[in-house]
Amino acid sequence: MGVWGGGRLGNGGTTGSPVPVAVSGGHNFTSISAGDGHTCGITEGGKAYCWGLGTYGLLGNGSTGGSPVPVAVSGGHTFTSISAGLSLTCGITTDKKTYCWGKNQKGELGNGSTGDSSVPVAVSGGLTFTSISAGHYHTCGIAEGGEAYCWGYRWSGALGDGIDSGFSAVPVAVSGGHTFTSISVSQYHTCGIATGGQAYCWGGGQKGELGNGSTGNSSVPVAVSGGLTFTSISAGHYYHTCGIAEGGKAYCWGEREGGKLGDGIDSGFSEVPVAVSGGHTFTSISASSYYTCGIAEGGKAYCWGENNFFSGGLGDGSSISSLVPIKVKGKRALKRK
């Protein structure tokens, strides 16, 4: 598996790379998730490994020290999914239990406490989750049956339970009675796709990242404007969101700074979805802090936005930003996993 950008690439080095480099250790990963200063992945046998910064216990190996190569997450769990947030990590195991580790200042680990943990701790409440997304100060998951739950900091209404202050150290139900098929958490807002394909967002909306035509916050889910049916959605760490509509066309909304909406404009913002330029058909998409990347049909990866904050986050071998999708360098196509 190849990774690129600044910081913690897992290749044994401590410098960034503007093109993909192989992760050390000879592991075969089936999924991978990048946080702010750390990355985690699941191997073919379900074992979780993390690398990068170890602050707050981010790597889950019982230490707060970092590692430039993958280290095994403690506990002997077998994972089916994993999500690396800005300062925590969460995963779902084969026995359908959910664990989190790392920073816990606002209850974002969901175990009823506010103490950090360098090893996986079980999320309280006895819920069985089918998917999970870790952000900065909050985490959300979809339970069996499709109900969404969130826990951690309620800043700007990020938990979606109708309250916009304080925090919850245990899961609380998202308001609205929607059933969700996917969910994505950022620093201050959350988005999900409901059964039927309608996208909803909640939390901070000051740059239009909720996509509902306004710049106001919302402590309950609001429908994304435009009548699009989405198959995938990703909330960026700060102020933008992107999604893939039926047919594979990508749309983004929120802050345009650096070109991260991919529509050829690098300033201002859009409170409603705008089409990503280039006419590509995407199978997956991921919105980061300053840029966005997606995998198109055929396995080719494209990125757009800022390219100088993290030593070449667009993966094209340069440090030049792009307002439209540009192809990531590499001989092999990337598989969607």
CSV table of C-alpha atoms in Angstrom, one decimal:
chain,number,residue,atom,x,y,z
A,1,MET,CA,0.0,0.0,0.0
A,2,GLY,CA,1.3,3.5,-0.9
A,3,VAL,CA,0.8,6.7,1.0
A,4,TRP,CA,1.9,10.2,0.3
A,5,GLY,CA,1.9,13.7,1.8
A,6,GLY,CA,3.6,15.2,4.9
A,7,GLY,CA,4.5,13.6,8.2
A,8,ARG,CA,3.7,10.0,9.1
A,9,LEU,CA,3.9,7.8,6.0
A,10,GLY,CA,4.9,4.6,7.8
A,11,ASN,CA,8.0,4.0,5.6
A,12,GLY,CA,10.5,4.4,8.4
A,13,GLY,CA,11.3,8.1,7.6
A,14,THR,CA,10.2,11.3,9.1
A,15,THR,CA,10.0,13.5,6.0
A,16,GLY,CA,7.1,13.9,3.6
A,17,SER,CA,6.9,12.7,0.1
A,18,PRO,CA,5.1,14.3,-2.9
A,19,VAL,CA,4.5,10.9,-4.5
A,20,PRO,CA,3.2,7.6,-3.0
A,21,VAL,CA,5.7,5.5,-1.0
A,22,ALA,CA,5.2,2.0,0.3
A,23,VAL,CA,4.4,1.5,4.0
A,24,SER,CA,7.0,-0.6,5.8
A,25,GLY,CA,6.5,-4.0,7.3
A,26,GLY,CA,5.3,-6.2,4.5
A,27,HIS,CA,1.6,-6.1,5.7
A,28,ASN,CA,-1.3,-6.6,3.3
A,29,PHE,CA,-3.9,-4.0,4.3
A,30,THR,CA,-7.5,-4.3,3.3
A,31,SER,CA,-8.4,-0.8,4.6
A,32,ILE,CA,-6.6,2.3,5.8
A,33,SER,CA,-7.6,5.6,7.5
A,34,ALA,CA,-5.5,8.7,7.9
A,35,GLY,CA,-5.9,11.2,10.8
A,36,ASP,CA,-4.0,14.4,11.4
A,37,GLY,CA,-0.6,13.1,12.5
A,38,HIS,CA,-1.2,9.4,12.4
A,39,THR,CA,-2.5,6.6,10.2
A,40,CYS,CA,-4.1,3.2,10.9
A,41,GLY,CA,-4.9,0.2,8.8
A,42,ILE,CA,-6.4,-3.3,9.0
A,43,THR,CA,-4.5,-6.3,7.6
A,44,GLU,CA,-6.1,-9.2,5.7
A,45,GLY,CA,-6.3,-11.1,9.0
A,46,GLY,CA,-8.1,-8.3,10.7
A,47,LYS,CA,-5.2,-7.0,12.9
A,48,ALA,CA,-5.0,-3.3,13.3
A,49,TYR,CA,-1.7,-1.3,13.0
A,50,CYS,CA,-1.1,2.4,13.4
A,51,TRP,CA,1.9,4.7,12.8
A,52,GLY,CA,2.9,8.3,13.1
A,53,LEU,CA,2.4,10.5,16.2
A,54,GLY,CA,1.6,8.7,19.4
A,55,THR,CA,0.4,11.7,21.4
A,56,TYR,CA,-2.6,10.9,23.7
A,57,GLY,CA,-2.1,7.2,22.8
A,58,LEU,CA,-3.1,7.6,19.2
A,59,LEU,CA,-1.4,4.4,18.1
A,60,GLY,CA,-3.3,2.2,20.6
A,61,ASN,CA,-0.2,0.2,21.5
A,62,GLY,CA,0.0,1.2,25.2
A,63,SER,CA,2.4,4.1,24.6
A,64,THR,CA,2.3,7.8,23.9
A,65,GLY,CA,5.4,7.6,21.8
A,66,GLY,CA,5.3,7.9,18.0
A,67,SER,CA,6.5,5.3,15.4
A,68,PRO,CA,7.6,5.8,11.8
A,69,VAL,CA,6.6,2.3,11.0
A,70,PRO,CA,3.4,0.3,11.7
A,71,VAL,CA,2.9,-1.0,15.3
A,72,ALA,CA,0.2,-3.4,16.4
A,73,VAL,CA,-2.8,-2.1,18.3
A,74,SER,CA,-3.0,-3.7,21.7
A,75,GLY,CA,-5.7,-6.0,22.9
A,76,GLY,CA,-5.6,-8.8,20.4
A,77,HIS,CA,-8.8,-7.7,18.7
A,78,THR,CA,-9.8,-8.6,15.1
A,79,PHE,CA,-11.2,-5.5,13.3
A,80,THR,CA,-13.5,-5.2,10.4
A,81,SER,CA,-13.3,-1.4,10.1
A,82,ILE,CA,-11.2,1.5,11.5
A,83,SER,CA,-11.3,5.3,11.5
A,84,ALA,CA,-8.5,7.6,12.4
A,85,GLY,CA,-9.6,11.0,13.6
A,86,LEU,CA,-7.5,14.1,14.3
A,87,SER,CA,-6.7,13.0,17.8
A,88,LEU,CA,-8.3,9.6,18.4
A,89,THR,CA,-9.0,6.3,16.6
A,90,CYS,CA,-12.0,4.0,16.7
A,91,GLY,CA,-12.7,0.6,15.2
A,92,ILE,CA,-15.3,-2.1,15.0
A,93,THR,CA,-14.3,-5.7,15.8
A,94,THR,CA,-15.5,-9.0,14.2
A,95,ASP,CA,-17.5,-9.7,17.4
A,96,LYS,CA,-19.4,-6.4,16.7
A,97,LYS,CA,-17.9,-4.4,19.5
A,98,THR,CA,-16.7,-0.9,19.2
A,99,TYR,CA,-13.4,0.4,20.7
A,100,CYS,CA,-11.7,3.8,20.7
A,101,TRP,CA,-8.3,5.1,21.9
A,102,GLY,CA,-6.4,8.3,22.1
A,103,LYS,CA,-7.6,11.8,23.3
A,104,ASN,CA,-10.7,11.9,25.4
A,105,GLN,CA,-10.9,15.5,26.6
A,106,LYS,CA,-14.6,15.8,25.8
A,107,GLY,CA,-15.7,12.2,26.0
A,108,GLU,CA,-14.9,11.4,22.4
A,109,LEU,CA,-13.9,7.8,23.2
A,110,GLY,CA,-17.5,7.1,24.4
A,111,ASN,CA,-16.6,5.0,27.4
A,112,GLY,CA,-18.2,7.3,30.0
A,113,SER,CA,-15.0,9.0,31.0
A,114,THR,CA,-12.8,12.0,30.0
A,115,GLY,CA,-9.4,10.3,30.4
A,116,ASP,CA,-7.1,9.6,27.5
A,117,SER,CA,-6.3,6.0,26.7
A,118,SER,CA,-3.3,4.5,24.9
A,119,VAL,CA,-5.1,1.2,24.4
A,120,PRO,CA,-8.6,0.4,23.0
A,121,VAL,CA,-11.5,1.0,25.4
A,122,ALA,CA,-15.0,-0.2,24.7
A,123,VAL,CA,-17.7,2.3,23.8
A,124,SER,CA,-20.5,2.4,26.4
A,125,GLY,CA,-24.1,1.6,25.8
A,126,GLY,CA,-24.2,-1.9,24.5
A,127,LEU,CA,-24.9,-0.7,20.9
A,128,THR,CA,-23.9,-2.7,17.9
A,129,PHE,CA,-22.4,-0.5,15.3
A,130,THR,CA,-22.0,-1.3,11.6
A,131,SER,CA,-19.8,1.8,10.8
A,132,ILE,CA,-17.9,4.4,12.7
A,133,SER,CA,-16.3,7.8,12.0
A,134,ALA,CA,-13.9,9.5,14.4
A,135,GLY,CA,-13.4,13.3,14.2
A,136,HIS,CA,-11.5,15.7,16.5
A,137,TYR,CA,-13.6,16.1,19.6
A,138,HIS,CA,-16.5,13.9,18.6
A,139,THR,CA,-17.3,10.5,17.1
A,140,CYS,CA,-20.4,9.1,15.4
A,141,GLY,CA,-21.5,5.6,14.3
A,142,ILE,CA,-24.4,3.9,12.7
A,143,ALA,CA,-26.1,1.1,14.7
A,144,GLU,CA,-27.7,-2.0,13.4
A,145,GLY,CA,-31.1,-0.8,12.1
A,146,GLY,CA,-29.5,2.4,10.7
A,147,GLU,CA,-29.9,4.8,13.7
A,148,ALA,CA,-27.1,7.2,14.1
A,149,TYR,CA,-25.4,7.9,17.4
A,150,CYS,CA,-22.7,10.5,18.4
A,151,TRP,CA,-20.6,11.2,21.4
A,152,GLY,CA,-18.1,13.8,22.6
A,153,TYR,CA,-18.1,17.6,22.2
A,154,ARG,CA,-21.4,19.2,21.2
A,155,TRP,CA,-19.7,22.3,19.8
A,156,SER,CA,-22.0,24.0,17.2
A,157,GLY,CA,-24.4,21.0,17.5
A,158,ALA,CA,-22.0,18.4,16.2
A,159,LEU,CA,-23.7,15.5,17.9
A,160,GLY,CA,-27.0,16.2,16.2
A,161,ASP,CA,-29.1,15.7,19.3
A,162,GLY,CA,-30.6,19.1,19.4
A,163,ILE,CA,-28.1,20.5,21.9
A,164,ASP,CA,-25.2,22.9,21.0
A,165,SER,CA,-23.2,23.0,24.1
A,166,GLY,CA,-21.5,20.7,26.6
A,167,PHE,CA,-20.5,17.2,25.8
A,168,SER,CA,-21.6,13.6,26.2
A,169,ALA,CA,-19.1,10.8,27.2
A,170,VAL,CA,-21.6,8.1,26.0
A,171,PRO,CA,-23.5,7.7,22.7
A,172,VAL,CA,-26.6,9.8,22.2
A,173,ALA,CA,-29.1,9.4,19.4
A,174,VAL,CA,-29.1,11.8,16.5
A,175,SER,CA,-32.4,13.6,16.1
A,176,GLY,CA,-34.8,13.3,13.2
A,177,GLY,CA,-35.6,9.6,13.1
A,178,HIS,CA,-33.5,9.1,10.0
A,179,THR,CA,-31.9,5.7,9.2
A,180,PHE,CA,-28.4,6.1,7.7
A,181,THR,CA,-26.3,4.0,5.4
A,182,SER,CA,-23.0,6.0,5.9
A,183,ILE,CA,-21.7,8.8,8.2
A,184,SER,CA,-18.6,11.0,8.2
A,185,VAL,CA,-17.3,13.2,11.0
A,186,SER,CA,-15.1,16.3,10.8
A,187,GLN,CA,-13.9,18.7,13.4
A,188,TYR,CA,-17.1,20.7,13.9
A,189,HIS,CA,-19.7,19.1,11.6
A,190,THR,CA,-21.1,15.7,10.7
A,191,CYS,CA,-22.7,14.4,7.5
A,192,GLY,CA,-24.5,11.2,6.6
A,193,ILE,CA,-26.4,9.6,3.8
A,194,ALA,CA,-29.9,8.4,4.8
A,195,THR,CA,-31.7,5.4,3.4
A,196,GLY,CA,-32.8,6.5,-0.1
A,197,GLY,CA,-29.7,8.6,-0.8
A,198,GLN,CA,-30.6,12.0,0.7
A,199,ALA,CA,-27.6,13.6,2.4
A,200,TYR,CA,-28.0,15.3,5.8
A,201,CYS,CA,-25.4,17.4,7.7
A,202,TRP,CA,-25.4,19.0,11.2
A,203,GLY,CA,-23.0,21.0,13.4
A,204,GLY,CA,-20.9,24.0,12.4
A,205,GLY,CA,-22.0,25.6,9.1
A,206,GLN,CA,-20.2,29.0,9.1
A,207,LYS,CA,-18.6,28.4,5.6
A,208,GLY,CA,-21.6,26.6,4.1
A,209,GLU,CA,-20.2,23.1,4.9
A,210,LEU,CA,-23.7,21.8,5.8
A,211,GLY,CA,-24.8,22.3,2.2
A,212,ASN,CA,-28.3,23.5,3.0
A,213,GLY,CA,-28.0,27.0,1.4
A,214,SER,CA,-27.1,28.8,4.6
A,215,THR,CA,-24.1,29.6,6.8
A,216,GLY,CA,-25.8,28.9,10.1
A,217,ASN,CA,-25.0,26.1,12.6
A,218,SER,CA,-27.6,23.3,13.2
A,219,SER,CA,-27.8,21.0,16.2
A,220,VAL,CA,-30.1,18.6,14.2
A,221,PRO,CA,-29.7,17.1,10.7
A,222,VAL,CA,-30.6,19.4,7.8
A,223,ALA,CA,-31.0,18.2,4.2
A,224,VAL,CA,-28.3,19.0,1.7
A,225,SER,CA,-29.7,21.2,-1.0
A,226,GLY,CA,-30.0,20.2,-4.7
A,227,GLY,CA,-32.1,17.1,-4.7
A,228,LEU,CA,-29.0,14.9,-5.4
A,229,THR,CA,-28.9,11.2,-4.5
A,230,PHE,CA,-25.6,10.4,-2.9
A,231,THR,CA,-23.7,7.1,-2.6
A,232,SER,CA,-20.8,8.4,-0.6
A,233,ILE,CA,-20.0,11.4,1.6
A,234,SER,CA,-16.9,12.8,3.4
A,235,ALA,CA,-16.8,15.7,5.8
A,236,GLY,CA,-13.5,17.6,5.7
A,237,HIS,CA,-11.7,18.3,8.9
A,238,TYR,CA,-12.5,22.0,8.7
A,239,TYR,CA,-15.0,23.7,6.5
A,240,HIS,CA,-16.0,21.6,3.5
A,241,THR,CA,-17.8,18.5,2.5
A,242,CYS,CA,-17.7,16.3,-0.6
A,243,GLY,CA,-19.8,13.5,-1.9
A,244,ILE,CA,-20.4,11.2,-4.9
A,245,ALA,CA,-23.9,11.2,-6.4
A,246,GLU,CA,-25.5,8.4,-8.3
A,247,GLY,CA,-23.7,7.9,-11.6
A,248,GLY,CA,-20.3,8.7,-10.0
A,249,LYS,CA,-20.2,12.5,-10.3
A,250,ALA,CA,-18.5,14.3,-7.4
A,251,TYR,CA,-19.8,17.4,-5.7
A,252,CYS,CA,-18.4,19.6,-2.9
A,253,TRP,CA,-19.6,22.4,-0.8
A,254,GLY,CA,-18.3,24.8,1.9
A,255,GLU,CA,-15.0,26.7,1.9
A,256,ARG,CA,-13.2,27.1,-1.4
A,257,GLU,CA,-9.8,28.2,0.0
A,258,GLY,CA,-7.0,26.6,-1.9
A,259,GLY,CA,-9.4,25.1,-4.4
A,260,LYS,CA,-10.5,22.2,-2.2
A,261,LEU,CA,-14.0,22.2,-3.8
A,262,GLY,CA,-12.4,21.3,-7.1
A,263,ASP,CA,-14.6,23.6,-9.2
A,264,GLY,CA,-11.8,25.9,-10.4
A,265,ILE,CA,-12.3,28.6,-7.8
A,266,ASP,CA,-10.0,29.3,-4.8
A,267,SER,CA,-11.8,31.8,-2.7
A,268,GLY,CA,-15.1,32.3,-1.0
A,269,PHE,CA,-17.5,29.5,-0.3
A,270,SER,CA,-20.6,27.7,-1.6
A,271,GLU,CA,-23.5,26.8,0.7
A,272,VAL,CA,-24.8,24.3,-1.8
A,273,PRO,CA,-23.1,21.4,-3.7
A,274,VAL,CA,-21.1,22.4,-6.8
A,275,ALA,CA,-19.8,19.9,-9.4
A,276,VAL,CA,-16.1,18.9,-9.3
A,277,SER,CA,-14.4,19.8,-12.6
A,278,GLY,CA,-13.0,17.3,-15.0
A,279,GLY,CA,-15.9,15.0,-15.8
A,280,HIS,CA,-14.4,12.1,-13.8
A,281,THR,CA,-16.6,9.2,-12.5
A,282,PHE,CA,-15.6,8.5,-9.0
A,283,THR,CA,-16.0,5.4,-6.8
A,284,SER,CA,-14.8,6.9,-3.5
A,285,ILE,CA,-13.9,10.3,-2.1
A,286,SER,CA,-12.1,11.7,0.9
A,287,ALA,CA,-12.1,15.3,2.1
A,288,SER,CA,-9.2,16.4,4.3
A,289,SER,CA,-8.3,19.7,6.0
A,290,TYR,CA,-6.9,21.5,3.0
A,291,TYR,CA,-7.5,19.2,0.0
A,292,THR,CA,-9.7,16.4,-1.3
A,293,CYS,CA,-8.9,13.1,-3.1
A,294,GLY,CA,-11.0,10.6,-4.9
A,295,ILE,CA,-10.6,7.3,-6.8
A,296,ALA,CA,-12.0,7.3,-10.3
A,297,GLU,CA,-13.3,4.3,-12.2
A,298,GLY,CA,-10.3,2.2,-13.3
A,299,GLY,CA,-8.5,2.9,-10.0
A,300,LYS,CA,-6.8,6.2,-10.9
A,301,ALA,CA,-6.5,8.6,-8.0
A,302,TYR,CA,-7.1,12.3,-8.3
A,303,CYS,CA,-6.6,15.1,-5.8
A,304,TRP,CA,-7.3,18.9,-5.7
A,305,GLY,CA,-6.7,21.8,-3.3
A,306,GLU,CA,-3.7,23.0,-1.3
A,307,ASN,CA,-0.5,21.1,-2.0
A,308,ASN,CA,2.1,22.9,0.2
A,309,PHE,CA,0.9,22.5,3.8
A,310,PHE,CA,1.8,18.8,4.0
A,311,SER,CA,4.8,18.3,1.6
A,312,GLY,CA,2.8,17.4,-1.4
A,313,GLY,CA,-0.6,16.2,-0.3
A,314,LEU,CA,-1.9,16.0,-3.8
A,315,GLY,CA,0.6,13.2,-4.7
A,316,ASP,CA,1.5,14.6,-8.1
A,317,GLY,CA,5.2,15.1,-7.3
A,318,SER,CA,5.0,18.9,-6.9
A,319,SER,CA,4.1,21.4,-4.2
A,320,ILE,CA,1.8,23.4,-6.4
A,321,SER,CA,-1.8,23.7,-5.5
A,322,SER,CA,-4.6,22.8,-7.9
A,323,LEU,CA,-8.1,24.1,-8.3
A,324,VAL,CA,-9.2,21.1,-10.2
A,325,PRO,CA,-8.5,17.3,-10.0
A,326,ILE,CA,-5.0,16.3,-10.9
A,327,LYS,CA,-3.7,12.7,-11.2
A,328,VAL,CA,-1.7,11.1,-8.4
A,329,LYS,CA,1.6,9.8,-9.6
A,330,GLY,CA,2.2,6.0,-9.6
A,331,LYS,CA,2.4,3.1,-11.9
A,332,ARG,CA,-0.3,1.0,-10.3
A,333,ALA,CA,-4.0,1.8,-10.0
A,334,LEU,CA,-5.5,2.1,-6.5
A,335,LYS,CA,-8.2,-0.3,-5.5
A,336,ARG,CA,-11.2,0.7,-3.6
A,337,LYS,CA,-11.4,-1.1,-0.3
